[in-house]
mmCIF file of C-alpha atoms and ligand atoms in Angstrom:
data_model
loop_
_atom_site.group_PDB
_atom_site.id
_atom_site.type_symbol
_atom_site.label_atom_id
_atom_site.label_comp_id
_atom_site.label_asym_id
_atom_site.label_seq_id
_atom_site.Cartn_x
_atom_site.Cartn_y
_atom_site.Cartn_z
ATOM 1 C CA MET S 1384 0.000 0.000 0.000
ATOM 2 C CA LYS S 1385 2.691 2.430 1.046
ATOM 3 C CA VAL S 1386 4.870 1.515 -1.909
ATOM 4 C CA ILE S 1387 2.023 2.205 -4.332
ATOM 5 C CA LYS S 1388 1.406 5.580 -2.728
ATOM 6 C CA LYS S 1389 5.060 6.422 -2.972
ATOM 7 C CA LEU S 1390 5.158 5.382 -6.619
ATOM 8 C CA LYS S 1391 2.137 7.524 -7.357
ATOM 9 C CA ILE S 1392 3.637 10.588 -5.791
ATOM 10 C CA THR S 1393 6.965 10.019 -7.499
ATOM 11 C CA ALA S 1394 5.159 9.743 -10.833
ATOM 12 C CA ILE S 1395 3.342 13.019 -10.230
ATOM 13 C CA LEU S 1396 6.574 14.697 -9.254
ATOM 14 C CA PHE S 1397 8.223 13.396 -12.389
ATOM 15 C CA LEU S 1398 5.408 14.667 -14.594
ATOM 16 C CA LEU S 1399 5.464 18.042 -12.909
ATOM 17 C CA PHE S 1400 9.188 18.244 -13.421
ATOM 18 C CA ILE S 1401 8.962 17.372 -17.145
ATOM 19 C CA PHE S 1402 6.086 19.802 -17.571
ATOM 20 C CA SER S 1403 7.864 22.703 -15.922
ATOM 21 C CA SER S 1404 11.213 22.117 -17.572
ATOM 22 C CA THR S 1405 9.681 21.994 -21.068
ATOM 23 C CA ILE S 1406 7.946 25.264 -20.389
ATOM 24 C CA LEU S 1407 11.193 26.777 -19.176
ATOM 25 C CA ALA S 1408 13.065 25.476 -22.227
ATOM 26 C CA GLU S 1409 10.397 26.836 -24.559
ATOM 27 C CA THR S 1410 10.608 30.190 -22.879
ATOM 28 C CA ALA S 1411 14.351 30.322 -23.254
ATOM 29 C CA VAL S 1412 14.128 29.516 -26.976
ATOM 30 C CA GLU S 1413 11.445 32.086 -27.661
ATOM 31 C CA GLY S 1414 13.549 34.756 -26.048
ATOM 32 C CA GLY S 1415 10.496 35.784 -24.064
ATOM 33 C CA ASP S 1416 9.674 39.015 -25.816
ATOM 34 C CA ASP S 1417 6.232 39.331 -24.306
ATOM 35 C CA LEU S 1418 4.490 39.078 -20.981
ATOM 36 C CA GLY S 1419 3.212 35.659 -22.021
ATOM 37 C CA SER S 1420 6.637 34.228 -21.337
ATOM 38 C CA LEU S 1421 6.573 35.631 -17.834
ATOM 39 C CA ILE S 1422 3.278 33.939 -17.220
ATOM 40 C CA LYS S 1423 4.741 30.661 -18.495
ATOM 41 C CA ILE S 1424 7.663 30.995 -16.131
ATOM 42 C CA MET S 1425 5.297 31.717 -13.266
ATOM 43 C CA VAL S 1426 3.304 28.610 -14.099
ATOM 44 C CA ALA S 1427 6.477 26.535 -14.343
ATOM 45 C CA LEU S 1428 7.782 27.790 -11.037
ATOM 46 C CA THR S 1429 4.446 27.245 -9.376
ATOM 47 C CA ALA S 1430 4.581 23.669 -10.614
ATOM 48 C CA PHE S 1431 8.093 23.413 -9.180
ATOM 49 C CA LEU S 1432 6.932 24.699 -5.833
ATOM 50 C CA VAL S 1433 4.007 22.321 -5.781
ATOM 51 C CA ALA S 1434 6.455 19.525 -6.542
ATOM 52 C CA ILE S 1435 8.694 20.543 -3.670
ATOM 53 C CA ILE S 1436 5.831 20.795 -1.252
ATOM 54 C CA MET S 1437 4.643 17.342 -2.291
ATOM 55 C CA TRP S 1438 8.132 15.985 -1.902
ATOM 56 C CA LEU S 1439 8.343 17.409 1.593
ATOM 57 C CA ILE S 1440 4.959 15.954 2.408
ATOM 58 C CA LEU S 1441 6.193 12.620 1.161
ATOM 59 C CA VAL S 1442 9.356 12.757 3.203
ATOM 60 C CA TYR S 1443 7.688 13.877 6.403
ATOM 61 C CA SER S 1444 4.689 11.636 6.099
ATOM 62 C CA GLU S 1445 7.005 8.663 6.041
ATOM 63 C CA LYS S 1446 8.879 9.843 9.090
ATOM 64 C CA SER S 1447 5.944 10.706 11.286
ATOM 65 C CA GLU S 1448 3.538 8.050 12.312
ATOM 66 C CA ALA S 1449 0.571 10.236 11.547
ATOM 67 C CA ALA S 1450 -2.750 8.696 12.441
ATOM 68 C CA GLU S 1451 -4.674 7.300 9.491
ATOM 69 C CA ALA S 1452 -7.009 10.272 9.385
ATOM 70 C CA SER S 1453 -8.337 11.221 5.999
ATOM 71 C CA GLY S 1454 -8.566 14.283 3.768
ATOM 72 C CA PHE S 1455 -7.897 17.753 4.988
ATOM 73 C CA SER S 1456 -6.819 16.920 8.547
ATOM 74 C CA LYS S 1457 -4.318 14.393 7.180
ATOM 75 C CA PHE S 1458 -2.972 17.011 4.795
ATOM 76 C CA MET S 1459 -2.716 19.549 7.604
ATOM 77 C CA SER S 1460 -0.873 17.164 9.862
ATOM 78 C CA MET S 1461 1.488 16.364 6.980
ATOM 79 C CA ILE S 1462 2.429 19.960 6.259
ATOM 80 C CA ASN S 1463 2.644 20.773 9.949
ATOM 81 C CA SER S 1464 4.293 17.519 10.951
ATOM 82 C CA ARG S 1465 3.518 18.076 14.594
ATOM 83 C CA PRO S 1466 4.455 15.221 16.914
ATOM 84 C CA PRO S 1467 1.607 13.540 18.793
ATOM 85 C CA ILE S 1468 0.595 15.148 22.035
ATOM 86 C CA ASP S 1469 1.872 12.240 24.188
ATOM 87 C CA GLU S 1470 5.417 12.751 22.896
ATOM 88 C CA GLU S 1471 5.517 16.301 24.104
ATOM 89 C CA GLN S 1472 7.479 15.560 27.245
ATOM 90 C CA ASN S 1473 10.389 14.429 25.042
ATOM 91 C CA LEU S 1474 10.447 17.845 23.395
ATOM 92 C CA LEU S 1475 10.318 19.889 26.573
ATOM 93 C CA LEU S 1476 13.234 22.220 26.943
ATOM 94 C CA ASP S 1477 14.372 22.401 30.484
ATOM 95 C CA HIS S 1478 13.541 25.958 31.216
ATOM 96 C CA ASP S 1479 10.456 27.336 32.788
ATOM 97 C CA TYR S 1480 9.409 30.972 32.737
ATOM 98 C CA ASP S 1481 6.828 31.493 35.432
ATOM 99 C CA GLY S 1482 5.150 28.257 34.458
ATOM 100 C CA ILE S 1483 5.470 28.832 30.716
ATOM 101 C CA LYS S 1484 7.294 25.927 29.128
ATOM 102 C CA GLU S 1485 8.914 25.683 25.741
ATOM 103 C CA LEU S 1486 8.745 22.779 23.298
ATOM 104 C CA ASN S 1487 11.615 22.081 20.965
ATOM 105 C CA ASN S 1488 9.342 21.651 17.947
ATOM 106 C CA LYS S 1489 11.025 21.310 14.586
ATOM 107 C CA ILE S 1490 10.309 23.870 11.925
ATOM 108 C CA PRO S 1491 7.150 22.771 10.088
ATOM 109 C CA PRO S 1492 7.481 21.489 6.519
ATOM 110 C CA TRP S 1493 5.212 24.186 5.069
ATOM 111 C CA PHE S 1494 7.614 26.800 6.314
ATOM 112 C CA MET S 1495 10.643 24.976 4.945
ATOM 113 C CA ALA S 1496 8.834 24.517 1.642
ATOM 114 C CA ILE S 1497 8.351 28.261 1.341
ATOM 115 C CA PHE S 1498 11.922 28.844 2.425
ATOM 116 C CA TYR S 1499 13.521 26.474 -0.099
ATOM 117 C CA GLY S 1500 10.912 27.411 -2.679
ATOM 118 C CA SER S 1501 11.872 31.043 -2.540
ATOM 119 C CA ILE S 1502 15.544 30.188 -2.864
ATOM 120 C CA LEU S 1503 14.753 28.147 -5.951
ATOM 121 C CA TRP S 1504 12.495 30.884 -7.251
ATOM 122 C CA ALA S 1505 15.273 33.420 -6.793
ATOM 123 C CA ALA S 1506 17.708 31.197 -8.671
ATOM 124 C CA VAL S 1507 15.376 30.704 -11.642
ATOM 125 C CA TYR S 1508 14.468 34.382 -11.585
ATOM 126 C CA MET S 1509 18.103 35.374 -11.577
ATOM 127 C CA VAL S 1510 18.981 33.073 -14.473
ATOM 128 C CA ASN S 1511 15.978 34.177 -16.468
ATOM 129 C CA PHE S 1512 16.215 37.918 -15.944
ATOM 130 C CA HIS S 1513 19.898 38.543 -15.335
ATOM 131 C CA ILE S 1514 21.851 35.806 -17.091
ATOM 132 C CA LEU S 1515 19.735 34.651 -20.050
ATOM 133 C CA GLY S 1516 17.894 37.962 -20.201
ATOM 134 C CA SER S 1517 14.936 36.154 -21.723
ATOM 135 C CA GLY S 1518 12.453 37.702 -19.331
ATOM 136 C CA ASN S 1519 12.525 41.307 -20.424
ATOM 137 C CA VAL S 1520 9.555 42.562 -18.498
ATOM 138 C CA GLN S 1521 11.218 45.899 -17.989
ATOM 139 C CA GLU S 1522 11.633 46.425 -21.709
ATOM 140 C CA ASP S 1523 8.001 45.523 -22.268
ATOM 141 C CA GLU S 1524 6.987 48.020 -19.655
ATOM 142 C CA TYR S 1525 9.209 50.600 -21.262
ATOM 143 C CA ALA S 1526 7.749 49.961 -24.715
ATOM 144 C CA GLU S 1527 4.270 50.263 -23.303
ATOM 145 C CA ALA S 1528 5.116 53.504 -21.531
ATOM 146 C CA VAL S 1529 6.571 54.925 -24.744
ATOM 147 C CA GLN S 1530 3.450 53.915 -26.639
ATOM 148 C CA ILE S 1531 1.179 55.578 -24.091
ATOM 149 C CA ALA S 1532 3.327 58.701 -24.110
ATOM 150 C CA SER S 1533 3.209 58.928 -27.885
ATOM 151 C CA MET S 1534 -0.560 58.505 -27.802
ATOM 152 C CA GLU S 1535 -0.803 61.321 -25.284
ATOM 153 C CA ARG S 1536 1.429 63.411 -27.470
ATOM 154 C CA GLU S 1537 -0.765 62.660 -30.444
ATOM 155 C CA ILE S 1538 -3.853 63.776 -28.514
ATOM 156 C CA LEU S 1539 -2.115 66.943 -27.354
ATOM 157 C CA ASN S 1540 -0.946 67.597 -30.884
ATOM 158 C CA ARG S 1541 -4.389 67.106 -32.380
ATOM 159 C CA SER S 1542 -5.936 69.350 -29.779
ATOM 160 C CA GLY S 1543 -3.533 72.095 -30.893
ATOM 161 C CA ALA S 1544 -1.940 72.322 -27.446
ATOM 162 C CA LEU S 1545 1.566 71.808 -28.834
ATOM 163 C CA VAL S 1546 1.343 73.637 -32.154
ATOM 164 C CA ASN S 1547 -1.095 76.475 -32.760
ATOM 165 C CA GLU S 1548 -1.033 79.846 -34.526
ATOM 166 C CA GLU S 1549 0.652 81.418 -31.474
ATOM 167 C CA THR S 1550 3.385 78.843 -30.951
ATOM 168 C CA VAL S 1551 4.071 77.581 -34.470
ATOM 169 C CA THR S 1552 7.662 77.790 -35.701
ATOM 170 C CA ILE S 1553 9.238 77.210 -39.093
ATOM 171 C CA LEU S 1554 10.422 73.637 -39.546
ATOM 172 C CA ASP S 1555 13.569 73.337 -41.619
ATOM 173 C CA ASN S 1556 14.415 69.655 -41.449
ATOM 174 C CA ALA S 1557 14.188 67.707 -44.690
ATOM 175 C CA ALA S 1558 11.691 65.139 -43.435
ATOM 176 C CA ALA S 1559 9.217 67.784 -42.262
ATOM 177 C CA LEU S 1560 9.558 69.731 -45.508
ATOM 178 C CA ALA S 1561 9.105 66.577 -47.592
ATOM 179 C CA SER S 1562 5.988 65.759 -45.617
ATOM 180 C CA GLY S 1563 4.802 69.365 -46.065
ATOM 181 C CA LYS S 1564 5.354 69.116 -49.795
ATOM 182 C CA ASP S 1565 3.363 65.901 -49.856
ATOM 183 C CA THR S 1566 0.454 67.582 -48.082
ATOM 184 C CA TYR S 1567 0.759 70.544 -50.428
ATOM 185 C CA VAL S 1568 0.689 68.478 -53.623
ATOM 186 C CA LYS S 1569 -2.304 66.491 -52.428
ATOM 187 C CA ASN S 1570 -4.420 69.307 -51.037
ATOM 188 C CA CYS S 1571 -3.222 72.704 -52.132
ATOM 189 C CA ALA S 1572 -1.635 72.473 -55.578
ATOM 190 C CA ALA S 1573 -5.050 72.446 -57.298
ATOM 191 C CA CYS S 1574 -5.609 76.079 -56.287
ATOM 192 C CA HIS S 1575 -2.103 77.359 -55.589
ATOM 193 C CA GLY S 1576 -0.270 75.644 -58.464
ATOM 194 C CA MET S 1577 2.108 72.689 -58.456
ATOM 195 C CA ASN S 1578 5.037 74.999 -57.799
ATOM 196 C CA GLY S 1579 3.206 77.618 -55.771
ATOM 197 C CA GLU S 1580 2.861 79.903 -58.810
ATOM 198 C CA GLY S 1581 -0.799 80.588 -57.959
ATOM 199 C CA LEU S 1582 -4.003 79.699 -59.774
ATOM 200 C CA VAL S 1583 -7.313 80.297 -58.040
ATOM 201 C CA GLY S 1584 -5.350 80.985 -54.870
ATOM 202 C CA PRO S 1585 -2.511 83.470 -54.596
ATOM 203 C CA ASN S 1586 1.098 83.064 -55.693
ATOM 204 C CA PHE S 1587 3.422 81.804 -52.908
ATOM 205 C CA THR S 1588 6.689 82.564 -54.704
ATOM 206 C CA ASP S 1589 6.531 86.351 -54.755
ATOM 207 C CA ASP S 1590 6.961 88.801 -51.894
ATOM 208 C CA TYR S 1591 3.271 89.689 -51.689
ATOM 209 C CA TRP S 1592 0.970 88.328 -49.032
ATOM 210 C CA ILE S 1593 -2.705 89.020 -48.311
ATOM 211 C CA HIS S 1594 -2.695 87.764 -44.727
ATOM 212 C CA GLY S 1595 0.910 88.225 -43.680
ATOM 213 C CA ASN S 1596 4.255 86.529 -44.388
ATOM 214 C CA LYS S 1597 5.050 85.069 -40.972
ATOM 215 C CA VAL S 1598 4.634 81.359 -40.352
ATOM 216 C CA ASN S 1599 2.005 82.235 -37.731
ATOM 217 C CA ASP S 1600 0.019 84.135 -40.377
ATOM 218 C CA LEU S 1601 0.180 81.262 -42.841
ATOM 219 C CA PHE S 1602 -0.719 78.754 -40.156
ATOM 220 C CA LYS S 1603 -3.736 80.813 -39.138
ATOM 221 C CA THR S 1604 -4.977 81.156 -42.756
ATOM 222 C CA ILE S 1605 -4.505 77.426 -43.349
ATOM 223 C CA LYS S 1606 -6.181 76.472 -40.067
ATOM 224 C CA TYR S 1607 -9.211 78.752 -40.227
ATOM 225 C CA GLY S 1608 -9.279 79.481 -43.972
ATOM 226 C CA VAL S 1609 -10.848 82.482 -45.664
ATOM 227 C CA PRO S 1610 -14.117 80.786 -46.615
ATOM 228 C CA GLN S 1611 -15.717 83.821 -48.244
ATOM 229 C CA LYS S 1612 -12.710 84.075 -50.627
ATOM 230 C CA GLY S 1613 -12.545 80.373 -51.515
ATOM 231 C CA MET S 1614 -9.764 79.289 -49.142
ATOM 232 C CA ILE S 1615 -11.246 76.597 -46.935
ATOM 233 C CA SER S 1616 -10.398 75.823 -43.324
ATOM 234 C CA TRP S 1617 -8.080 72.837 -43.092
ATOM 235 C CA GLN S 1618 -8.170 72.079 -39.402
ATOM 236 C CA ALA S 1619 -10.638 69.251 -39.833
ATOM 237 C CA GLN S 1620 -8.451 67.508 -42.398
ATOM 238 C CA LEU S 1621 -4.894 68.290 -41.342
ATOM 239 C CA ASP S 1622 -3.495 67.983 -37.858
ATOM 240 C CA PRO S 1623 -1.485 70.881 -36.440
ATOM 241 C CA THR S 1624 1.838 69.274 -37.303
ATOM 242 C CA GLN S 1625 0.790 68.801 -40.909
ATOM 243 C CA MET S 1626 -0.321 72.435 -41.090
ATOM 244 C CA GLN S 1627 3.000 73.496 -39.607
ATOM 245 C CA GLU S 1628 4.853 71.385 -42.162
ATOM 246 C CA VAL S 1629 2.903 72.685 -45.156
ATOM 247 C CA ALA S 1630 3.281 76.286 -43.970
ATOM 248 C CA SER S 1631 7.026 75.736 -43.623
ATOM 249 C CA TYR S 1632 7.131 74.187 -47.083
ATOM 250 C CA ILE S 1633 5.233 77.136 -48.629
ATOM 251 C CA LEU S 1634 7.761 79.529 -47.109
ATOM 252 C CA THR S 1635 10.572 77.733 -48.976
ATOM 253 C CA LEU S 1636 8.895 78.526 -52.308
ATOM 254 C CA ARG S 1637 9.588 82.254 -52.166
ATOM 255 C CA GLY S 1638 11.895 83.398 -54.954
ATOM 256 C CA THR S 1639 11.803 80.103 -56.843
ATOM 257 C CA ASN S 1640 10.350 82.021 -59.806
ATOM 258 C CA PRO S 1641 8.263 79.280 -61.459
ATOM 259 C CA ALA S 1642 6.559 79.661 -64.883
ATOM 260 C CA ASN S 1643 3.012 81.054 -65.261
ATOM 261 C CA GLN S 1644 3.104 83.104 -62.090
ATOM 262 C CA LYS S 1645 -0.100 84.710 -60.950
ATOM 263 C CA ALA S 1646 0.002 88.495 -60.550
ATOM 264 C CA PRO S 1647 0.854 89.618 -57.028
ATOM 265 C CA GLU S 1648 -1.981 89.950 -54.543
ATOM 266 C CA GLY S 1649 -1.948 91.686 -51.200
ATOM 267 C CA GLU S 1650 0.866 93.788 -49.806
ATOM 268 C CA LEU S 1651 4.548 93.800 -50.619
ATOM 269 C CA TYR S 1652 6.620 92.532 -47.682
ATOM 270 C CA LYS S 1653 10.207 93.595 -47.203
ATOM 271 C CA TYR S 1654 12.791 90.827 -46.979
ATOM 272 C CA GLU S 1655 16.428 91.473 -46.198
HETATM 273 C C1 HEC F 922 -10.212 75.680 -53.428
HETATM 274 C C2 HEC F 922 -8.988 76.396 -53.657
HETATM 275 C C3 HEC F 922 -7.934 76.405 -52.593
HETATM 276 C C4 HEC F 922 -7.335 75.321 -52.016
HETATM 277 C C5 HEC F 922 -7.599 73.841 -52.256
HETATM 278 C C6 HEC F 922 -6.362 75.859 -51.112
HETATM 279 N N1 HEC F 922 -6.371 77.213 -51.085
HETATM 280 FE FE1 HEC F 922 -5.205 78.417 -50.042
HETATM 281 N N2 HEC F 922 -6.124 80.008 -50.770
HETATM 282 C C7 HEC F 922 -7.140 80.002 -51.739
HETATM 283 C C8 HEC F 922 -7.585 81.337 -51.997
HETATM 284 C C9 HEC F 922 -8.672 81.733 -53.001
HETATM 285 C C10 HEC F 922 -6.818 82.190 -51.186
HETATM 286 C C11 HEC F 922 -6.893 83.678 -51.054
HETATM 287 C C12 HEC F 922 -7.763 84.028 -49.861
HETATM 288 C C13 HEC F 922 -7.982 85.516 -49.720
HETATM 289 O O1 HEC F 922 -8.073 86.200 -50.760
HETATM 290 O O2 HEC F 922 -8.073 85.946 -48.579
HETATM 291 C C14 HEC F 922 -5.931 81.317 -50.453
HETATM 292 C C15 HEC F 922 -4.981 81.742 -49.500
HETATM 293 C C16 HEC F 922 -4.059 80.974 -48.916
HETATM 294 C C17 HEC F 922 -3.025 81.483 -48.054
HETATM 295 C C18 HEC F 922 -2.767 82.905 -47.678
HETATM 296 C C19 HEC F 922 -1.942 83.548 -48.768
HETATM 297 C C20 HEC F 922 -1.675 85.018 -48.550
HETATM 298 O O3 HEC F 922 -1.309 85.668 -49.522
HETATM 299 O O4 HEC F 922 -1.814 85.474 -47.405
HETATM 300 C C21 HEC F 922 -2.315 80.434 -47.658
HETATM 301 C C22 HEC F 922 -1.108 80.406 -46.712
HETATM 302 C C23 HEC F 922 -2.923 79.253 -48.219
HETATM 303 N N3 HEC F 922 -3.988 79.630 -48.980
HETATM 304 C C24 HEC F 922 -2.478 77.962 -47.972
HETATM 305 C C25 HEC F 922 -3.144 76.867 -48.502
HETATM 306 C C26 HEC F 922 -2.767 75.520 -48.168
HETATM 307 C C27 HEC F 922 -1.601 75.125 -47.265
HETATM 308 C C28 HEC F 922 -3.618 74.710 -48.805
HETATM 309 C C29 HEC F 922 -3.656 73.217 -48.787
HETATM 310 C C30 HEC F 922 -3.675 72.579 -47.503
HETATM 311 C C31 HEC F 922 -4.538 75.543 -49.541
HETATM 312 N N4 HEC F 922 -4.223 76.847 -49.316
HETATM 313 C C32 HEC F 922 -5.522 75.049 -50.315
HETATM 314 C C33 HEC F 922 -7.634 78.890 -52.328
HETATM 315 C C34 HEC F 922 -7.329 77.592 -52.027
#
């Protein structure tokens, strides 16, 4: 009977061990680039801990002549491994504090299981996070934080909190100007000409401006439009950054002297 029980438990332990080590191996191969791998490791380690606890139960249950009680009370007596009450006199330490006596009980298995379990946990944790580096939870957290921050930035940008007609500045980096040109060709060239020479809308290559020559002026005209004159408001279709880029692009067109220029409109602005 006892042998069968022992075999059973050993078999379970073996299965648990195989199970957890395959999960660990899988995790190491994958490189663990998501939180899923962390969960797998947790599951594996939990299985390990369960295995250890069962092993301790096995060891202690063989040592102690626990009464053949069943179920929960048996389990409790296994993990506590308390000696029977009539053996207490053997455990008495020979000191007496005002009638309070002390028993030399051994540390209960559940406590030792947690103790050794946490050592094992620490070892696996250390290998996984510091040596193999396969559990990169921190990097995942970082990536998530960056994503959230960029979403917040996007919201702020769209709301005009970052770039508006008061704060807008001229962008002069190639990427921004290329993006501005793209926006221009798609949305503005039909009225202002492919090269800014002017068509329905005014010429952007001369020194004359109807609404001002500063980037703030252009931004404001683009954002709110001049609906009664045929220049629509673009704020519903372009975000503030796009308006900033296209305004910056338009300002680079001055003096390019394209063919078929429209006659100047507005006032002459002085440029040094
Ligand atoms: C349907 C035609 C049309 C389209 C499309 C159009 N505009 Fe205009 N735009 C005009 C007209 C007409 C004016 C002149 C408004 C006025 O007389 O006040 C103008 C004026 C402007 C001005 C002010 C020029 C000045 O002299 O002060 C800017 C800047 C401008 N548009 C930028 C753009 C941008 C950028 C786009 C594309 C995103 C665009 N426009 C698309 C017709 C258009």
